[in-house]
Amino acid sequence: SYELTQPSSVSVSPGQTARITCSGDVLAKKYARWFQQKPGQAPVLVIYKDSERPSGIPERFSGSSSGTTVTLTISGAQVEDEADYYCYSAADNINVVFGGGTKLTVL
Amino acid sequence: QVQLQESGPGLVKPSQTLSLTCTVSGGSISSGDYYWSWIRQPPGKGLEWIGYIYYSGSTYYNPSLKSRVTISVDTSKNQFSLKLSSVTAADTAVYYCARLSRDGYNLDYWGQGTLVTVSS
């Protein structure tokens, strides 16, 4: 089975750069996507195709890929960026696999 | 702006069937560019993909749930539905519906989610 591994938590101070990683063998062959989930709100896609940013997503959100690891970077993190972040990929172009999620704290 | 809204009972008894419907507005479910998905999240835990359906009726299910899951579509109502049979407390979760692009597999629009509790 395919698995994606994320750190359970990341903490930064406002204005610092936050980096959240996602690792898994499937990422060597398939794109990763990232979305943001705030309490009580619908998830929001922030990165697709490893590094593309949907319209309306601030430029401080970026993505990169190296081998079996992808990284979501939030440059100059703001208090409003505090949320859970999930990576996912489409293994076999059929099954969607989620990472375990990372709680980002900005304080 | 596409919107998705889940609806259905918030409480289901053990061994019964969970049934939810997702109503899509602002776009046609018959668009060939998307799959229509169900995803769940147990309280305090991560996300689990349940499966998705194409407007034609083709379905793809998570192998771990396949024996208990049925997803169907009603294009005349712009809705798709989830049935999960023989539920247990482990099926208690927030259930989300979402749109999945065929080109890129992007989950680009989500519903707000609905909590379903399995309890007698």
PDB file of C-alpha atoms in Angstrom:
ATOM      1  CA  SER A   1       0.000   0.000   0.000  1.00  0.00           C
ATOM      2  CA  TYR A   2       1.047   3.611  -0.529  1.00  0.00           C
ATOM      3  CA  GLU A   3       1.852   5.807   2.443  1.00  0.00           C
ATOM      4  CA  LEU A   4       2.664   9.489   2.817  1.00  0.00           C
ATOM      5  CA  THR A   5       4.473  10.637   5.970  1.00  0.00           C
ATOM      6  CA  GLN A   6       4.282  14.140   7.425  1.00  0.00           C
ATOM      7  CA  PRO A   7       5.579  15.592  10.703  1.00  0.00           C
ATOM      8  CA  SER A   8       2.760  15.903  13.208  1.00  0.00           C
ATOM      9  CA  SER A   9       3.567  19.519  14.044  1.00  0.00           C
ATOM     10  CA  VAL A  10       5.658  22.492  12.973  1.00  0.00           C
ATOM     11  CA  SER A  11       5.995  25.748  14.877  1.00  0.00           C
ATOM     12  CA  VAL A  12       7.327  29.107  13.693  1.00  0.00           C
ATOM     13  CA  SER A  13       7.173  32.720  14.781  1.00  0.00           C
ATOM     14  CA  PRO A  14       5.279  35.240  12.637  1.00  0.00           C
ATOM     15  CA  GLY A  15       7.404  36.341   9.688  1.00  0.00           C
ATOM     16  CA  GLN A  16       9.552  33.235   9.712  1.00  0.00           C
ATOM     17  CA  THR A  17       9.595  30.562   7.029  1.00  0.00           C
ATOM     18  CA  ALA A  18       7.643  27.393   7.707  1.00  0.00           C
ATOM     19  CA  ARG A  19       8.550  24.188   5.901  1.00  0.00           C
ATOM     20  CA  ILE A  20       6.366  21.088   5.978  1.00  0.00           C
ATOM     21  CA  THR A  21       7.577  17.879   4.382  1.00  0.00           C
ATOM     22  CA  CYS A  22       5.727  14.918   2.937  1.00  0.00           C
ATOM     23  CA  SER A  23       7.551  11.693   2.106  1.00  0.00           C
ATOM     24  CA  GLY A  24       6.578   8.559   0.266  1.00  0.00           C
ATOM     25  CA  ASP A  25       7.796   6.321  -2.534  1.00  0.00           C
ATOM     26  CA  VAL A  26       4.813   7.226  -4.703  1.00  0.00           C
ATOM     27  CA  LEU A  27       6.050  10.834  -4.864  1.00  0.00           C
ATOM     28  CA  ALA A  28       8.960   9.783  -7.049  1.00  0.00           C
ATOM     29  CA  LYS A  29       6.429   9.064  -9.800  1.00  0.00           C
ATOM     30  CA  LYS A  30       3.284  11.054  -8.959  1.00  0.00           C
ATOM     31  CA  TYR A  31       2.569  14.697  -8.223  1.00  0.00           C
ATOM     32  CA  ALA A  32       1.763  15.893  -4.724  1.00  0.00           C
ATOM     33  CA  ARG A  33      -0.902  18.389  -3.754  1.00  0.00           C
ATOM     34  CA  TRP A  34      -1.320  20.298  -0.537  1.00  0.00           C
ATOM     35  CA  PHE A  35      -4.369  21.708   1.146  1.00  0.00           C
ATOM     36  CA  GLN A  36      -5.009  23.784   4.224  1.00  0.00           C
ATOM     37  CA  GLN A  37      -7.687  22.950   6.780  1.00  0.00           C
ATOM     38  CA  LYS A  38      -8.776  25.394   9.483  1.00  0.00           C
ATOM     39  CA  PRO A  39     -11.132  24.322  12.280  1.00  0.00           C
ATOM     40  CA  GLY A  40     -14.734  24.164  11.148  1.00  0.00           C
ATOM     41  CA  GLN A  41     -13.907  25.194   7.588  1.00  0.00           C
ATOM     42  CA  ALA A  42     -13.772  23.373   4.287  1.00  0.00           C
ATOM     43  CA  PRO A  43     -10.268  22.435   3.167  1.00  0.00           C
ATOM     44  CA  VAL A  44      -8.592  24.726   0.632  1.00  0.00           C
ATOM     45  CA  LEU A  45      -6.174  23.557  -2.068  1.00  0.00           C
ATOM     46  CA  VAL A  46      -2.953  25.607  -1.805  1.00  0.00           C
ATOM     47  CA  ILE A  47      -0.531  23.712  -4.082  1.00  0.00           C
ATOM     48  CA  TYR A  48      -0.988  21.238  -6.956  1.00  0.00           C
ATOM     49  CA  LYS A  49       1.411  19.475  -9.325  1.00  0.00           C
ATOM     50  CA  ASP A  50       4.096  19.717  -6.614  1.00  0.00           C
ATOM     51  CA  SER A  51       4.628  23.463  -7.019  1.00  0.00           C
ATOM     52  CA  GLU A  52       1.717  25.143  -8.811  1.00  0.00           C
ATOM     53  CA  ARG A  53      -0.390  27.630  -6.883  1.00  0.00           C
ATOM     54  CA  PRO A  54      -4.141  27.976  -7.556  1.00  0.00           C
ATOM     55  CA  SER A  55      -5.442  31.443  -8.247  1.00  0.00           C
ATOM     56  CA  GLY A  56      -6.184  33.360  -5.081  1.00  0.00           C
ATOM     57  CA  ILE A  57      -3.536  31.605  -2.992  1.00  0.00           C
ATOM     58  CA  PRO A  58      -0.952  34.066  -1.621  1.00  0.00           C
ATOM     59  CA  GLU A  59       2.519  33.999  -3.159  1.00  0.00           C
ATOM     60  CA  ARG A  60       4.069  33.140   0.198  1.00  0.00           C
ATOM     61  CA  PHE A  61       2.862  29.565  -0.363  1.00  0.00           C
ATOM     62  CA  SER A  62       5.194  27.512  -2.537  1.00  0.00           C
ATOM     63  CA  GLY A  63       5.978  23.870  -3.162  1.00  0.00           C
ATOM     64  CA  SER A  64       9.007  21.879  -4.222  1.00  0.00           C
ATOM     65  CA  SER A  65       9.927  18.282  -4.887  1.00  0.00           C
ATOM     66  CA  SER A  66      13.048  16.191  -4.579  1.00  0.00           C
ATOM     67  CA  GLY A  67      12.945  12.457  -5.097  1.00  0.00           C
ATOM     68  CA  THR A  68      10.433  10.937  -2.699  1.00  0.00           C
ATOM     69  CA  THR A  69       9.929  14.095  -0.648  1.00  0.00           C
ATOM     70  CA  VAL A  70       7.867  17.182  -1.340  1.00  0.00           C
ATOM     71  CA  THR A  71       7.946  20.345   0.726  1.00  0.00           C
ATOM     72  CA  LEU A  72       5.362  23.029   1.345  1.00  0.00           C
ATOM     73  CA  THR A  73       7.045  26.335   2.186  1.00  0.00           C
ATOM     74  CA  ILE A  74       5.278  29.314   3.685  1.00  0.00           C
ATOM     75  CA  SER A  75       7.595  32.307   3.439  1.00  0.00           C
ATOM     76  CA  GLY A  76       6.889  34.945   6.030  1.00  0.00           C
ATOM     77  CA  ALA A  77       4.228  32.893   7.800  1.00  0.00           C
ATOM     78  CA  GLN A  78       1.326  34.861   9.225  1.00  0.00           C
ATOM     79  CA  VAL A  79      -0.914  34.132  12.171  1.00  0.00           C
ATOM     80  CA  GLU A  80      -3.778  33.427   9.761  1.00  0.00           C
ATOM     81  CA  ASP A  81      -1.732  30.589   8.222  1.00  0.00           C
ATOM     82  CA  GLU A  82      -2.096  28.581  11.415  1.00  0.00           C
ATOM     83  CA  ALA A  83      -3.936  25.446  10.322  1.00  0.00           C
ATOM     84  CA  ASP A  84      -3.589  21.762   9.553  1.00  0.00           C
ATOM     85  CA  TYR A  85      -1.873  20.987   6.263  1.00  0.00           C
ATOM     86  CA  TYR A  86      -2.275  17.752   4.347  1.00  0.00           C
ATOM     87  CA  CYS A  87      -0.433  16.403   1.355  1.00  0.00           C
ATOM     88  CA  TYR A  88      -1.980  13.861  -0.969  1.00  0.00           C
ATOM     89  CA  SER A  89      -1.225  12.019  -4.165  1.00  0.00           C
ATOM     90  CA  ALA A  90      -3.058   9.856  -6.647  1.00  0.00           C
ATOM     91  CA  ALA A  91      -1.426   6.450  -6.537  1.00  0.00           C
ATOM     92  CA  ASP A  92      -2.056   4.342  -9.639  1.00  0.00           C
ATOM     93  CA  ASN A  93      -4.091   7.276 -10.990  1.00  0.00           C
ATOM     94  CA  ILE A  94      -7.014   5.809  -9.084  1.00  0.00           C
ATOM     95  CA  ASN A  95      -6.450   5.670  -5.353  1.00  0.00           C
ATOM     96  CA  VAL A  96      -6.100   8.947  -3.488  1.00  0.00           C
ATOM     97  CA  VAL A  97      -3.640   8.720  -0.592  1.00  0.00           C
ATOM     98  CA  PHE A  98      -3.440  11.360   2.151  1.00  0.00           C
ATOM     99  CA  GLY A  99      -0.599  12.183   4.473  1.00  0.00           C
ATOM    100  CA  GLY A 100      -1.329  12.177   8.184  1.00  0.00           C
ATOM    101  CA  GLY A 101      -1.459  15.961   8.396  1.00  0.00           C
ATOM    102  CA  THR A 102       0.751  18.601  10.019  1.00  0.00           C
ATOM    103  CA  LYS A 103      -0.448  21.134  12.555  1.00  0.00           C
ATOM    104  CA  LEU A 104       1.234  24.463  11.852  1.00  0.00           C
ATOM    105  CA  THR A 105       1.464  26.814  14.805  1.00  0.00           C
ATOM    106  CA  VAL A 106       2.413  30.441  14.200  1.00  0.00           C
ATOM    107  CA  LEU A 107       3.124  32.284  17.426  1.00  0.00           C
TER     108      LEU A 107
ATOM    109  CA  GLN B   1     -18.466  29.625  -7.916  1.00  0.00           C
ATOM    110  CA  VAL B   2     -18.939  25.911  -7.399  1.00  0.00           C
ATOM    111  CA  GLN B   3     -20.426  24.902  -4.067  1.00  0.00           C
ATOM    112  CA  LEU B   4     -20.958  21.468  -2.556  1.00  0.00           C
ATOM    113  CA  GLN B   5     -23.246  20.713   0.359  1.00  0.00           C
ATOM    114  CA  GLU B   6     -23.543  17.448   2.264  1.00  0.00           C
ATOM    115  CA  SER B   7     -26.850  16.360   3.786  1.00  0.00           C
ATOM    116  CA  GLY B   8     -28.126  13.350   5.681  1.00  0.00           C
ATOM    117  CA  PRO B   9     -28.712  11.932   9.168  1.00  0.00           C
ATOM    118  CA  GLY B  10     -26.223  12.895  11.840  1.00  0.00           C
ATOM    119  CA  LEU B  11     -26.841   9.745  13.864  1.00  0.00           C
ATOM    120  CA  VAL B  12     -26.834   6.161  12.619  1.00  0.00           C
ATOM    121  CA  LYS B  13     -27.220   2.989  14.649  1.00  0.00           C
ATOM    122  CA  PRO B  14     -24.578   0.260  14.557  1.00  0.00           C
ATOM    123  CA  SER B  15     -25.034  -2.323  11.790  1.00  0.00           C
ATOM    124  CA  GLN B  16     -27.259   0.037   9.806  1.00  0.00           C
ATOM    125  CA  THR B  17     -26.458   1.882   6.575  1.00  0.00           C
ATOM    126  CA  LEU B  18     -25.115   5.414   6.520  1.00  0.00           C
ATOM    127  CA  SER B  19     -26.581   7.496   3.687  1.00  0.00           C
ATOM    128  CA  LEU B  20     -25.417  10.945   2.612  1.00  0.00           C
ATOM    129  CA  THR B  21     -26.097  13.153  -0.375  1.00  0.00           C
ATOM    130  CA  CYS B  22     -23.959  15.908  -1.858  1.00  0.00           C
ATOM    131  CA  THR B  23     -25.701  18.659  -3.809  1.00  0.00           C
ATOM    132  CA  VAL B  24     -23.586  20.547  -6.319  1.00  0.00           C
ATOM    133  CA  SER B  25     -24.401  24.127  -7.303  1.00  0.00           C
ATOM    134  CA  GLY B  26     -22.660  26.606  -9.584  1.00  0.00           C
ATOM    135  CA  GLY B  27     -21.557  23.890 -11.978  1.00  0.00           C
ATOM    136  CA  SER B  28     -22.820  20.764 -13.691  1.00  0.00           C
ATOM    137  CA  ILE B  29     -22.067  17.352 -12.250  1.00  0.00           C
ATOM    138  CA  SER B  30     -22.213  16.099 -15.841  1.00  0.00           C
ATOM    139  CA  SER B  31     -19.032  17.947 -16.730  1.00  0.00           C
ATOM    140  CA  GLY B  32     -16.614  15.397 -18.090  1.00  0.00           C
ATOM    141  CA  ASP B  33     -13.690  17.136 -16.418  1.00  0.00           C
ATOM    142  CA  TYR B  34     -14.321  15.973 -12.860  1.00  0.00           C
ATOM    143  CA  TYR B  35     -14.799  13.085 -10.517  1.00  0.00           C
ATOM    144  CA  TRP B  36     -17.089  13.527  -7.520  1.00  0.00           C
ATOM    145  CA  SER B  37     -15.569  12.305  -4.291  1.00  0.00           C
ATOM    146  CA  TRP B  38     -16.290  11.308  -0.717  1.00  0.00           C
ATOM    147  CA  ILE B  39     -13.676  11.698   2.005  1.00  0.00           C
ATOM    148  CA  ARG B  40     -13.996  11.254   5.763  1.00  0.00           C
ATOM    149  CA  GLN B  41     -12.168  12.361   8.884  1.00  0.00           C
ATOM    150  CA  PRO B  42     -12.683  10.650  12.259  1.00  0.00           C
ATOM    151  CA  PRO B  43     -12.635  13.069  15.204  1.00  0.00           C
ATOM    152  CA  GLY B  44      -9.082  14.188  15.935  1.00  0.00           C
ATOM    153  CA  LYS B  45      -7.638  12.055  13.156  1.00  0.00           C
ATOM    154  CA  GLY B  46      -6.494  12.397   9.565  1.00  0.00           C
ATOM    155  CA  LEU B  47      -8.330  12.123   6.277  1.00  0.00           C
ATOM    156  CA  GLU B  48      -9.399   8.935   4.556  1.00  0.00           C
ATOM    157  CA  TRP B  49     -10.428   8.760   0.911  1.00  0.00           C
ATOM    158  CA  ILE B  50     -13.634   6.757   0.449  1.00  0.00           C
ATOM    159  CA  GLY B  51     -14.077   6.842  -3.294  1.00  0.00           C
ATOM    160  CA  TYR B  52     -15.366   8.794  -6.275  1.00  0.00           C
ATOM    161  CA  ILE B  53     -17.761   8.607  -9.172  1.00  0.00           C
ATOM    162  CA  TYR B  54     -17.799   9.920 -12.721  1.00  0.00           C
ATOM    163  CA  TYR B  55     -21.006  11.375 -14.140  1.00  0.00           C
ATOM    164  CA  SER B  56     -21.383   8.268 -16.311  1.00  0.00           C
ATOM    165  CA  GLY B  57     -21.625   6.133 -13.176  1.00  0.00           C
ATOM    166  CA  SER B  58     -18.111   4.680 -13.171  1.00  0.00           C
ATOM    167  CA  THR B  59     -16.860   4.319  -9.627  1.00  0.00           C
ATOM    168  CA  TYR B  60     -13.548   3.896  -7.826  1.00  0.00           C
ATOM    169  CA  TYR B  61     -13.441   2.867  -4.167  1.00  0.00           C
ATOM    170  CA  ASN B  62     -10.829   2.686  -1.432  1.00  0.00           C
ATOM    171  CA  PRO B  63      -9.977  -1.030  -1.290  1.00  0.00           C
ATOM    172  CA  SER B  64     -10.257  -1.015   2.505  1.00  0.00           C
ATOM    173  CA  LEU B  65     -13.910   0.080   2.316  1.00  0.00           C
ATOM    174  CA  LYS B  66     -14.938  -1.359  -1.039  1.00  0.00           C
ATOM    175  CA  SER B  67     -17.074  -4.182   0.334  1.00  0.00           C
ATOM    176  CA  ARG B  68     -19.319  -1.741   2.229  1.00  0.00           C
ATOM    177  CA  VAL B  69     -19.407   1.356  -0.014  1.00  0.00           C
ATOM    178  CA  THR B  70     -21.722   2.392  -2.810  1.00  0.00           C
ATOM    179  CA  ILE B  71     -21.485   5.778  -4.520  1.00  0.00           C
ATOM    180  CA  SER B  72     -24.158   6.797  -6.995  1.00  0.00           C
ATOM    181  CA  VAL B  73     -24.974   9.848  -9.079  1.00  0.00           C
ATOM    182  CA  ASP B  74     -28.212  11.590 -10.074  1.00  0.00           C
ATOM    183  CA  THR B  75     -27.386  14.006 -12.874  1.00  0.00           C
ATOM    184  CA  SER B  76     -30.971  15.281 -13.084  1.00  0.00           C
ATOM    185  CA  LYS B  77     -30.669  16.611  -9.530  1.00  0.00           C
ATOM    186  CA  ASN B  78     -26.970  17.514  -9.763  1.00  0.00           C
ATOM    187  CA  GLN B  79     -26.326  15.256  -6.770  1.00  0.00           C
ATOM    188  CA  PHE B  80     -24.221  12.289  -5.842  1.00  0.00           C
ATOM    189  CA  SER B  81     -24.635  10.006  -2.867  1.00  0.00           C
ATOM    190  CA  LEU B  82     -22.774   7.751  -0.469  1.00  0.00           C
ATOM    191  CA  LYS B  83     -23.999   4.585   1.207  1.00  0.00           C
ATOM    192  CA  LEU B  84     -21.855   2.800   3.771  1.00  0.00           C
ATOM    193  CA  SER B  85     -23.292  -0.418   5.113  1.00  0.00           C
ATOM    194  CA  SER B  86     -22.818  -2.327   8.376  1.00  0.00           C
ATOM    195  CA  VAL B  87     -21.464   0.693  10.204  1.00  0.00           C
ATOM    196  CA  THR B  88     -19.666   0.568  13.539  1.00  0.00           C
ATOM    197  CA  ALA B  89     -18.375   3.221  15.928  1.00  0.00           C
ATOM    198  CA  ALA B  90     -15.197   3.303  13.839  1.00  0.00           C
ATOM    199  CA  ASP B  91     -17.219   4.896  11.041  1.00  0.00           C
ATOM    200  CA  THR B  92     -17.976   7.950  13.170  1.00  0.00           C
ATOM    201  CA  ALA B  93     -16.443  10.843  11.267  1.00  0.00           C
ATOM    202  CA  VAL B  94     -16.938  14.114   9.476  1.00  0.00           C
ATOM    203  CA  TYR B  95     -17.850  13.195   5.923  1.00  0.00           C
ATOM    204  CA  TYR B  96     -16.859  15.544   3.117  1.00  0.00           C
ATOM    205  CA  CYS B  97     -17.815  15.615  -0.518  1.00  0.00           C
ATOM    206  CA  ALA B  98     -15.371  17.193  -2.935  1.00  0.00           C
ATOM    207  CA  ARG B  99     -14.705  17.753  -6.611  1.00  0.00           C
ATOM    208  CA  LEU B 100     -11.651  16.011  -8.069  1.00  0.00           C
ATOM    209  CA  SER B 101     -10.303  17.199 -11.401  1.00  0.00           C
ATOM    210  CA  ARG B 102      -9.562  14.434 -13.898  1.00  0.00           C
ATOM    211  CA  ASP B 103      -6.671  16.473 -15.242  1.00  0.00           C
ATOM    212  CA  GLY B 104      -4.398  16.761 -12.264  1.00  0.00           C
ATOM    213  CA  TYR B 105      -6.390  15.030  -9.528  1.00  0.00           C
ATOM    214  CA  ASN B 106      -6.908  18.320  -7.715  1.00  0.00           C
ATOM    215  CA  LEU B 107      -9.482  18.373  -4.928  1.00  0.00           C
ATOM    216  CA  ASP B 108     -10.396  21.938  -5.769  1.00  0.00           C
ATOM    217  CA  TYR B 109     -13.815  22.371  -4.137  1.00  0.00           C
ATOM    218  CA  TRP B 110     -15.057  20.835  -0.908  1.00  0.00           C
ATOM    219  CA  GLY B 111     -18.230  20.833   1.088  1.00  0.00           C
ATOM    220  CA  GLN B 112     -18.212  22.026   4.681  1.00  0.00           C
ATOM    221  CA  GLY B 113     -18.486  18.469   5.942  1.00  0.00           C
ATOM    222  CA  THR B 114     -21.128  16.750   8.047  1.00  0.00           C
ATOM    223  CA  LEU B 115     -20.560  14.832  11.268  1.00  0.00           C
ATOM    224  CA  VAL B 116     -22.056  11.356  11.342  1.00  0.00           C
ATOM    225  CA  THR B 117     -22.051   9.574  14.676  1.00  0.00           C
ATOM    226  CA  VAL B 118     -22.595   5.828  14.907  1.00  0.00           C
ATOM    227  CA  SER B 119     -24.225   5.025  18.207  1.00  0.00           C
ATOM    228  CA  SER B 120     -27.181   3.148  19.599  1.00  0.00           C
TER     229      SER B 120
END
